[in-house]
Amino acid sequence: DTEVTQTPKHLVMGMTNKKSLKCEQHMGHRAMYWYKQKAKKPPELMFVYSYEKLSINESVPSRFSPECPNSSLLNLHLHALQPEDSALYLCASSQEGLGLAVGGYTFGSGTRLTVV
Amino acid sequence: AQKITQTQPGMFVQEKEAVTLDCTYDTSDQSYGLFWYKQPSSGEMIFLIYQGSYDEQNATEGRYSLNFQKARKSANLVISASQLGDSAMYFCAMSGAAGNEKLTFGTGTRLTIIP
């Protein structure tokens, strides 16, 4: 299994809603990431988990709350979002060291989020 | 801090021709990795090729090759014999060599293959 699976593929939520994005990989990768991508822009890093611990938070607002329940799962909990948070949210995983040459950082197909 | 620069916002190339997408980078790290990704309109980021900073040979993967010139800090992607399915956004990116760090992207090049 060489995939990163993200669900849901599309999500529309109101500004008062609570929702969660899910990401799963079974490649044994020990680092997992959340990226946010606005239209016509490159992806921007939000969070990095390494060995199930949060290692990088790129000063993301607290309305985004990441969670890593185990080495295969990564969640992003959303609460009280703003319309400007509408974007493509990409999950990725990576294998450290020499593994980078084989598959790089492996990305999921993303969740297209619309906040209304 | 790491920085990636892609100076070609868009390119149009005739089918079956070779195409070179430019990428320059800046970093103070001695050990780093360089990547190219393809993003079709559907949104997924597809890994194409990787070059480690200490790799002496240019990386190749099928029709993709990476022209790595370390002294000039450039990592251009060469696609040979372009196909209609190559039309997409292409991102150059870099990270540290550990494999669990921030992946920094350039602004991308929109490649369109003309039949």
PDB file of C-alpha atoms in Angstrom:
ATOM      1  CA  ASP A   1       0.000   0.000   0.000  1.00  0.00           C
ATOM      2  CA  THR A   2       1.704   3.173  -1.209  1.00  0.00           C
ATOM      3  CA  GLU A   3      -1.129   5.617  -0.653  1.00  0.00           C
ATOM      4  CA  VAL A   4      -2.189   8.356   1.656  1.00  0.00           C
ATOM      5  CA  THR A   5      -5.983   8.319   1.950  1.00  0.00           C
ATOM      6  CA  GLN A   6      -7.885  11.459   2.869  1.00  0.00           C
ATOM      7  CA  THR A   7     -11.562  11.736   3.744  1.00  0.00           C
ATOM      8  CA  PRO A   8     -13.822  13.407   2.935  1.00  0.00           C
ATOM      9  CA  LYS A   9     -12.865  14.571  -0.562  1.00  0.00           C
ATOM     10  CA  HIS A  10     -15.201  17.564  -0.334  1.00  0.00           C
ATOM     11  CA  LEU A  11     -16.598  19.349   2.700  1.00  0.00           C
ATOM     12  CA  VAL A  12     -18.901  22.338   3.041  1.00  0.00           C
ATOM     13  CA  MET A  13     -19.299  23.694   6.560  1.00  0.00           C
ATOM     14  CA  GLY A  14     -20.789  26.686   8.273  1.00  0.00           C
ATOM     15  CA  MET A  15     -18.782  29.020  10.420  1.00  0.00           C
ATOM     16  CA  THR A  16     -20.300  27.589  13.611  1.00  0.00           C
ATOM     17  CA  ASN A  17     -19.819  23.938  12.688  1.00  0.00           C
ATOM     18  CA  LYS A  18     -17.285  21.450  14.025  1.00  0.00           C
ATOM     19  CA  LYS A  19     -15.866  18.986  11.541  1.00  0.00           C
ATOM     20  CA  SER A  20     -12.815  16.769  11.162  1.00  0.00           C
ATOM     21  CA  LEU A  21     -10.561  15.822   8.281  1.00  0.00           C
ATOM     22  CA  LYS A  22      -9.025  12.366   8.319  1.00  0.00           C
ATOM     23  CA  CYS A  23      -5.773  11.073   6.864  1.00  0.00           C
ATOM     24  CA  GLU A  24      -4.507   7.494   6.860  1.00  0.00           C
ATOM     25  CA  GLN A  25      -1.347   5.773   5.608  1.00  0.00           C
ATOM     26  CA  HIS A  26      -0.073   2.216   5.972  1.00  0.00           C
ATOM     27  CA  MET A  27       3.430   2.653   4.574  1.00  0.00           C
ATOM     28  CA  GLY A  28       5.097   2.703   7.986  1.00  0.00           C
ATOM     29  CA  HIS A  29       6.006   6.359   7.584  1.00  0.00           C
ATOM     30  CA  ARG A  30       6.743   8.013  10.924  1.00  0.00           C
ATOM     31  CA  ALA A  31       6.283  11.622   9.862  1.00  0.00           C
ATOM     32  CA  MET A  32       2.912  13.058   8.823  1.00  0.00           C
ATOM     33  CA  TYR A  33       1.950  16.535   7.692  1.00  0.00           C
ATOM     34  CA  TRP A  34      -0.954  18.876   7.066  1.00  0.00           C
ATOM     35  CA  TYR A  35      -0.666  21.428   4.274  1.00  0.00           C
ATOM     36  CA  LYS A  36      -3.106  24.124   3.180  1.00  0.00           C
ATOM     37  CA  GLN A  37      -3.285  25.158  -0.467  1.00  0.00           C
ATOM     38  CA  LYS A  38      -5.208  28.168  -1.745  1.00  0.00           C
ATOM     39  CA  ALA A  39      -6.134  28.391  -5.412  1.00  0.00           C
ATOM     40  CA  LYS A  40      -3.186  29.072  -7.742  1.00  0.00           C
ATOM     41  CA  LYS A  41      -0.730  29.012  -4.811  1.00  0.00           C
ATOM     42  CA  PRO A  42       1.780  26.437  -3.572  1.00  0.00           C
ATOM     43  CA  PRO A  43       0.984  24.309  -0.521  1.00  0.00           C
ATOM     44  CA  GLU A  44       1.835  25.876   2.838  1.00  0.00           C
ATOM     45  CA  LEU A  45       2.848  23.777   5.808  1.00  0.00           C
ATOM     46  CA  MET A  46       0.524  23.795   8.817  1.00  0.00           C
ATOM     47  CA  PHE A  47       1.688  20.967  11.116  1.00  0.00           C
ATOM     48  CA  VAL A  48       4.256  18.186  11.297  1.00  0.00           C
ATOM     49  CA  TYR A  49       3.976  15.078  13.445  1.00  0.00           C
ATOM     50  CA  SER A  50       7.059  12.953  13.966  1.00  0.00           C
ATOM     51  CA  TYR A  51       6.674   9.654  15.794  1.00  0.00           C
ATOM     52  CA  GLU A  52       3.155  10.696  16.792  1.00  0.00           C
ATOM     53  CA  LYS A  53       4.321  13.889  18.471  1.00  0.00           C
ATOM     54  CA  LEU A  54       3.702  17.387  17.181  1.00  0.00           C
ATOM     55  CA  SER A  55       7.082  18.692  16.071  1.00  0.00           C
ATOM     56  CA  ILE A  56       6.182  21.762  13.987  1.00  0.00           C
ATOM     57  CA  ASN A  57       3.231  24.158  14.253  1.00  0.00           C
ATOM     58  CA  GLU A  58       3.557  26.953  11.710  1.00  0.00           C
ATOM     59  CA  SER A  59       1.680  29.442  13.905  1.00  0.00           C
ATOM     60  CA  VAL A  60      -1.664  28.055  12.805  1.00  0.00           C
ATOM     61  CA  PRO A  61      -4.782  29.599  14.425  1.00  0.00           C
ATOM     62  CA  SER A  62      -6.293  27.521  17.229  1.00  0.00           C
ATOM     63  CA  ARG A  63      -9.484  26.932  15.230  1.00  0.00           C
ATOM     64  CA  PHE A  64      -7.386  24.223  13.540  1.00  0.00           C
ATOM     65  CA  SER A  65      -6.512  21.415  15.952  1.00  0.00           C
ATOM     66  CA  PRO A  66      -4.380  18.479  14.805  1.00  0.00           C
ATOM     67  CA  GLU A  67      -4.404  15.032  16.370  1.00  0.00           C
ATOM     68  CA  CYS A  68      -2.309  11.926  15.755  1.00  0.00           C
ATOM     69  CA  PRO A  69      -4.062   8.979  17.450  1.00  0.00           C
ATOM     70  CA  ASN A  70      -1.512   6.445  16.155  1.00  0.00           C
ATOM     71  CA  SER A  71       1.296   6.124  13.647  1.00  0.00           C
ATOM     72  CA  SER A  72      -1.110   5.554  10.739  1.00  0.00           C
ATOM     73  CA  LEU A  73      -3.738   8.209  11.412  1.00  0.00           C
ATOM     74  CA  LEU A  74      -3.756  11.978  11.357  1.00  0.00           C
ATOM     75  CA  ASN A  75      -6.804  14.130  11.999  1.00  0.00           C
ATOM     76  CA  LEU A  76      -7.441  17.826  11.625  1.00  0.00           C
ATOM     77  CA  HIS A  77     -10.278  19.124  13.774  1.00  0.00           C
ATOM     78  CA  LEU A  78     -11.995  22.260  12.524  1.00  0.00           C
ATOM     79  CA  HIS A  79     -14.045  24.666  14.627  1.00  0.00           C
ATOM     80  CA  ALA A  80     -15.377  28.173  14.031  1.00  0.00           C
ATOM     81  CA  LEU A  81     -13.666  28.550  10.688  1.00  0.00           C
ATOM     82  CA  GLN A  82     -13.800  31.654   8.518  1.00  0.00           C
ATOM     83  CA  PRO A  83     -14.609  31.849   4.792  1.00  0.00           C
ATOM     84  CA  GLU A  84     -10.934  32.635   4.102  1.00  0.00           C
ATOM     85  CA  ASP A  85     -10.076  29.173   5.434  1.00  0.00           C
ATOM     86  CA  SER A  86     -11.655  27.688   2.321  1.00  0.00           C
ATOM     87  CA  ALA A  87      -8.859  25.793   0.567  1.00  0.00           C
ATOM     88  CA  LEU A  88      -7.516  22.387  -0.429  1.00  0.00           C
ATOM     89  CA  TYR A  89      -6.131  20.610   2.638  1.00  0.00           C
ATOM     90  CA  LEU A  90      -3.432  18.103   1.835  1.00  0.00           C
ATOM     91  CA  CYS A  91      -2.083  15.410   4.093  1.00  0.00           C
ATOM     92  CA  ALA A  92       1.364  13.913   3.491  1.00  0.00           C
ATOM     93  CA  SER A  93       3.671  11.354   5.015  1.00  0.00           C
ATOM     94  CA  SER A  94       7.356  10.598   4.633  1.00  0.00           C
ATOM     95  CA  GLN A  95       9.967   8.035   5.472  1.00  0.00           C
ATOM     96  CA  GLU A  96      13.069   9.434   7.020  1.00  0.00           C
ATOM     97  CA  GLY A  97      16.520   9.354   5.536  1.00  0.00           C
ATOM     98  CA  LEU A  98      17.135   7.264   2.432  1.00  0.00           C
ATOM     99  CA  GLY A  99      13.421   6.619   2.043  1.00  0.00           C
ATOM    100  CA  LEU A 100      13.031  10.074   0.586  1.00  0.00           C
ATOM    101  CA  ALA A 101      14.670   8.970  -2.646  1.00  0.00           C
ATOM    102  CA  VAL A 102      12.079   6.250  -3.166  1.00  0.00           C
ATOM    103  CA  GLY A 103       8.821   8.118  -2.751  1.00  0.00           C
ATOM    104  CA  GLY A 104       9.565  11.560  -1.472  1.00  0.00           C
ATOM    105  CA  TYR A 105       6.849  13.022   0.622  1.00  0.00           C
ATOM    106  CA  THR A 106       3.689  11.103  -0.320  1.00  0.00           C
ATOM    107  CA  PHE A 107       0.563  13.242  -0.555  1.00  0.00           C
ATOM    108  CA  GLY A 108      -3.087  12.365  -0.371  1.00  0.00           C
ATOM    109  CA  SER A 109      -5.560  13.679  -2.916  1.00  0.00           C
ATOM    110  CA  GLY A 110      -6.771  16.332  -0.506  1.00  0.00           C
ATOM    111  CA  THR A 111     -10.000  17.619   0.989  1.00  0.00           C
ATOM    112  CA  ARG A 112     -11.583  20.613  -0.736  1.00  0.00           C
ATOM    113  CA  LEU A 113     -13.044  22.648   2.101  1.00  0.00           C
ATOM    114  CA  THR A 114     -15.596  25.405   1.615  1.00  0.00           C
ATOM    115  CA  VAL A 115     -16.607  27.525   4.608  1.00  0.00           C
ATOM    116  CA  VAL A 116     -19.915  29.330   4.176  1.00  0.00           C
TER     117      VAL A 116
ATOM    118  CA  ALA B   1      15.639  29.481   5.837  1.00  0.00           C
ATOM    119  CA  GLN B   2      15.109  27.682   2.579  1.00  0.00           C
ATOM    120  CA  LYS B   3      13.791  29.361  -0.552  1.00  0.00           C
ATOM    121  CA  ILE B   4      12.713  27.973  -3.922  1.00  0.00           C
ATOM    122  CA  THR B   5      12.319  30.137  -7.016  1.00  0.00           C
ATOM    123  CA  GLN B   6      10.455  29.119 -10.164  1.00  0.00           C
ATOM    124  CA  THR B   7      10.528  31.941 -12.704  1.00  0.00           C
ATOM    125  CA  GLN B   8       8.263  30.434 -15.375  1.00  0.00           C
ATOM    126  CA  PRO B   9       4.597  30.942 -14.427  1.00  0.00           C
ATOM    127  CA  GLY B  10       3.437  29.159 -17.587  1.00  0.00           C
ATOM    128  CA  MET B  11       4.845  27.235 -20.521  1.00  0.00           C
ATOM    129  CA  PHE B  12       3.353  25.919 -23.762  1.00  0.00           C
ATOM    130  CA  VAL B  13       5.146  23.013 -25.430  1.00  0.00           C
ATOM    131  CA  GLN B  14       4.388  20.984 -28.523  1.00  0.00           C
ATOM    132  CA  GLU B  15       3.601  17.327 -27.927  1.00  0.00           C
ATOM    133  CA  LYS B  16       6.648  14.998 -28.206  1.00  0.00           C
ATOM    134  CA  GLU B  17       9.109  17.817 -27.597  1.00  0.00           C
ATOM    135  CA  ALA B  18      11.379  17.942 -24.553  1.00  0.00           C
ATOM    136  CA  VAL B  19      10.738  20.617 -21.937  1.00  0.00           C
ATOM    137  CA  THR B  20      12.873  22.084 -19.175  1.00  0.00           C
ATOM    138  CA  LEU B  21      11.269  23.602 -16.090  1.00  0.00           C
ATOM    139  CA  ASP B  22      13.566  25.912 -14.138  1.00  0.00           C
ATOM    140  CA  CYS B  23      14.156  25.848 -10.406  1.00  0.00           C
ATOM    141  CA  THR B  24      16.732  27.650  -8.287  1.00  0.00           C
ATOM    142  CA  TYR B  25      17.071  27.336  -4.558  1.00  0.00           C
ATOM    143  CA  ASP B  26      18.759  28.964  -1.620  1.00  0.00           C
ATOM    144  CA  THR B  27      19.730  27.376   1.661  1.00  0.00           C
ATOM    145  CA  SER B  28      22.479  27.525   4.236  1.00  0.00           C
ATOM    146  CA  ASP B  29      22.123  23.802   4.974  1.00  0.00           C
ATOM    147  CA  GLN B  30      24.858  21.447   3.789  1.00  0.00           C
ATOM    148  CA  SER B  31      22.495  18.487   3.538  1.00  0.00           C
ATOM    149  CA  TYR B  32      19.132  18.831   1.818  1.00  0.00           C
ATOM    150  CA  GLY B  33      16.770  17.220  -0.636  1.00  0.00           C
ATOM    151  CA  LEU B  34      15.219  18.582  -3.816  1.00  0.00           C
ATOM    152  CA  PHE B  35      11.920  17.348  -5.234  1.00  0.00           C
ATOM    153  CA  TRP B  36       9.636  17.845  -8.187  1.00  0.00           C
ATOM    154  CA  TYR B  37       5.893  17.311  -7.923  1.00  0.00           C
ATOM    155  CA  LYS B  38       3.125  17.313 -10.529  1.00  0.00           C
ATOM    156  CA  GLN B  39      -0.322  18.584  -9.604  1.00  0.00           C
ATOM    157  CA  PRO B  40      -3.118  17.953 -12.135  1.00  0.00           C
ATOM    158  CA  SER B  41      -6.337  19.928 -11.932  1.00  0.00           C
ATOM    159  CA  SER B  42      -7.805  17.189  -9.724  1.00  0.00           C
ATOM    160  CA  GLY B  43      -5.509  18.365  -6.933  1.00  0.00           C
ATOM    161  CA  GLU B  44      -3.343  15.447  -5.920  1.00  0.00           C
ATOM    162  CA  MET B  45       0.396  16.053  -5.574  1.00  0.00           C
ATOM    163  CA  ILE B  46       2.292  13.413  -7.510  1.00  0.00           C
ATOM    164  CA  PHE B  47       5.937  12.811  -6.611  1.00  0.00           C
ATOM    165  CA  LEU B  48       8.139  12.768  -9.714  1.00  0.00           C
ATOM    166  CA  ILE B  49      11.794  12.788  -8.747  1.00  0.00           C
ATOM    167  CA  TYR B  50      14.249  13.387  -5.881  1.00  0.00           C
ATOM    168  CA  GLN B  51      17.835  14.641  -5.740  1.00  0.00           C
ATOM    169  CA  GLY B  52      19.923  14.563  -2.581  1.00  0.00           C
ATOM    170  CA  SER B  53      22.462  17.300  -2.098  1.00  0.00           C
ATOM    171  CA  TYR B  54      25.312  14.786  -1.865  1.00  0.00           C
ATOM    172  CA  ASP B  55      24.222  12.756  -4.881  1.00  0.00           C
ATOM    173  CA  GLU B  56      26.888  13.129  -7.551  1.00  0.00           C
ATOM    174  CA  GLN B  57      24.764  11.822 -10.396  1.00  0.00           C
ATOM    175  CA  ASN B  58      21.653  13.533 -11.713  1.00  0.00           C
ATOM    176  CA  ALA B  59      18.462  11.714 -10.765  1.00  0.00           C
ATOM    177  CA  THR B  60      16.387  10.071 -13.493  1.00  0.00           C
ATOM    178  CA  GLU B  61      12.940   8.457 -13.385  1.00  0.00           C
ATOM    179  CA  GLY B  62      11.618   7.294 -16.731  1.00  0.00           C
ATOM    180  CA  ARG B  63      10.950  10.402 -18.862  1.00  0.00           C
ATOM    181  CA  TYR B  64      11.937  12.706 -15.994  1.00  0.00           C
ATOM    182  CA  SER B  65      15.456  13.799 -15.202  1.00  0.00           C
ATOM    183  CA  LEU B  66      16.765  16.403 -12.810  1.00  0.00           C
ATOM    184  CA  ASN B  67      19.600  18.611 -13.999  1.00  0.00           C
ATOM    185  CA  PHE B  68      21.352  19.316 -10.692  1.00  0.00           C
ATOM    186  CA  GLN B  69      23.978  22.063 -10.684  1.00  0.00           C
ATOM    187  CA  LYS B  70      24.969  22.456  -7.056  1.00  0.00           C
ATOM    188  CA  ALA B  71      27.350  25.388  -7.497  1.00  0.00           C
ATOM    189  CA  ARG B  72      24.645  27.352  -9.319  1.00  0.00           C
ATOM    190  CA  LYS B  73      21.962  26.141  -6.864  1.00  0.00           C
ATOM    191  CA  SER B  74      19.713  24.994  -9.655  1.00  0.00           C
ATOM    192  CA  ALA B  75      17.601  21.845  -9.995  1.00  0.00           C
ATOM    193  CA  ASN B  76      15.829  21.959 -13.331  1.00  0.00           C
ATOM    194  CA  LEU B  77      13.339  19.276 -14.346  1.00  0.00           C
ATOM    195  CA  VAL B  78      13.635  17.873 -17.862  1.00  0.00           C
ATOM    196  CA  ILE B  79      10.687  15.994 -19.349  1.00  0.00           C
ATOM    197  CA  SER B  80      11.552  14.114 -22.509  1.00  0.00           C
ATOM    198  CA  ALA B  81       9.024  13.358 -25.262  1.00  0.00           C
ATOM    199  CA  SER B  82       6.180  15.315 -23.673  1.00  0.00           C
ATOM    200  CA  GLN B  83       2.661  13.874 -23.715  1.00  0.00           C
ATOM    201  CA  LEU B  84      -0.775  15.483 -23.449  1.00  0.00           C
ATOM    202  CA  GLY B  85      -1.106  13.967 -19.968  1.00  0.00           C
ATOM    203  CA  ASP B  86       1.879  16.015 -18.822  1.00  0.00           C
ATOM    204  CA  SER B  87      -0.283  19.153 -18.785  1.00  0.00           C
ATOM    205  CA  ALA B  88      -0.400  20.161 -15.118  1.00  0.00           C
ATOM    206  CA  MET B  89       1.136  22.445 -12.501  1.00  0.00           C
ATOM    207  CA  TYR B  90       4.697  21.512 -11.572  1.00  0.00           C
ATOM    208  CA  PHE B  91       6.232  22.411  -8.223  1.00  0.00           C
ATOM    209  CA  CYS B  92       9.883  22.346  -7.234  1.00  0.00           C
ATOM    210  CA  ALA B  93      10.396  21.811  -3.505  1.00  0.00           C
ATOM    211  CA  MET B  94      13.141  21.285  -0.971  1.00  0.00           C
ATOM    212  CA  SER B  95      13.551  19.989   2.545  1.00  0.00           C
ATOM    213  CA  GLY B  96      16.234  19.023   4.967  1.00  0.00           C
ATOM    214  CA  ALA B  97      17.741  15.585   4.491  1.00  0.00           C
ATOM    215  CA  ALA B  98      16.255  14.012   7.611  1.00  0.00           C
ATOM    216  CA  GLY B  99      12.900  13.324   5.993  1.00  0.00           C
ATOM    217  CA  ASN B 100      10.678  14.664   8.727  1.00  0.00           C
ATOM    218  CA  GLU B 101      10.914  18.362   8.112  1.00  0.00           C
ATOM    219  CA  LYS B 102       9.151  21.171   6.339  1.00  0.00           C
ATOM    220  CA  LEU B 103       8.863  20.797   2.572  1.00  0.00           C
ATOM    221  CA  THR B 104       9.169  24.261   1.028  1.00  0.00           C
ATOM    222  CA  PHE B 105       7.576  24.778  -2.381  1.00  0.00           C
ATOM    223  CA  GLY B 106       8.232  27.170  -5.211  1.00  0.00           C
ATOM    224  CA  THR B 107       5.369  29.074  -6.822  1.00  0.00           C
ATOM    225  CA  GLY B 108       4.970  26.505  -9.584  1.00  0.00           C
ATOM    226  CA  THR B 109       4.955  26.383 -13.397  1.00  0.00           C
ATOM    227  CA  ARG B 110       1.774  25.671 -15.336  1.00  0.00           C
ATOM    228  CA  LEU B 111       2.760  23.402 -18.243  1.00  0.00           C
ATOM    229  CA  THR B 112       0.413  23.003 -21.195  1.00  0.00           C
ATOM    230  CA  ILE B 113       1.166  20.445 -23.900  1.00  0.00           C
ATOM    231  CA  ILE B 114      -0.188  21.363 -27.321  1.00  0.00           C
ATOM    232  CA  PRO B 115      -1.255  18.552 -29.680  1.00  0.00           C
TER     233      PRO B 115
END
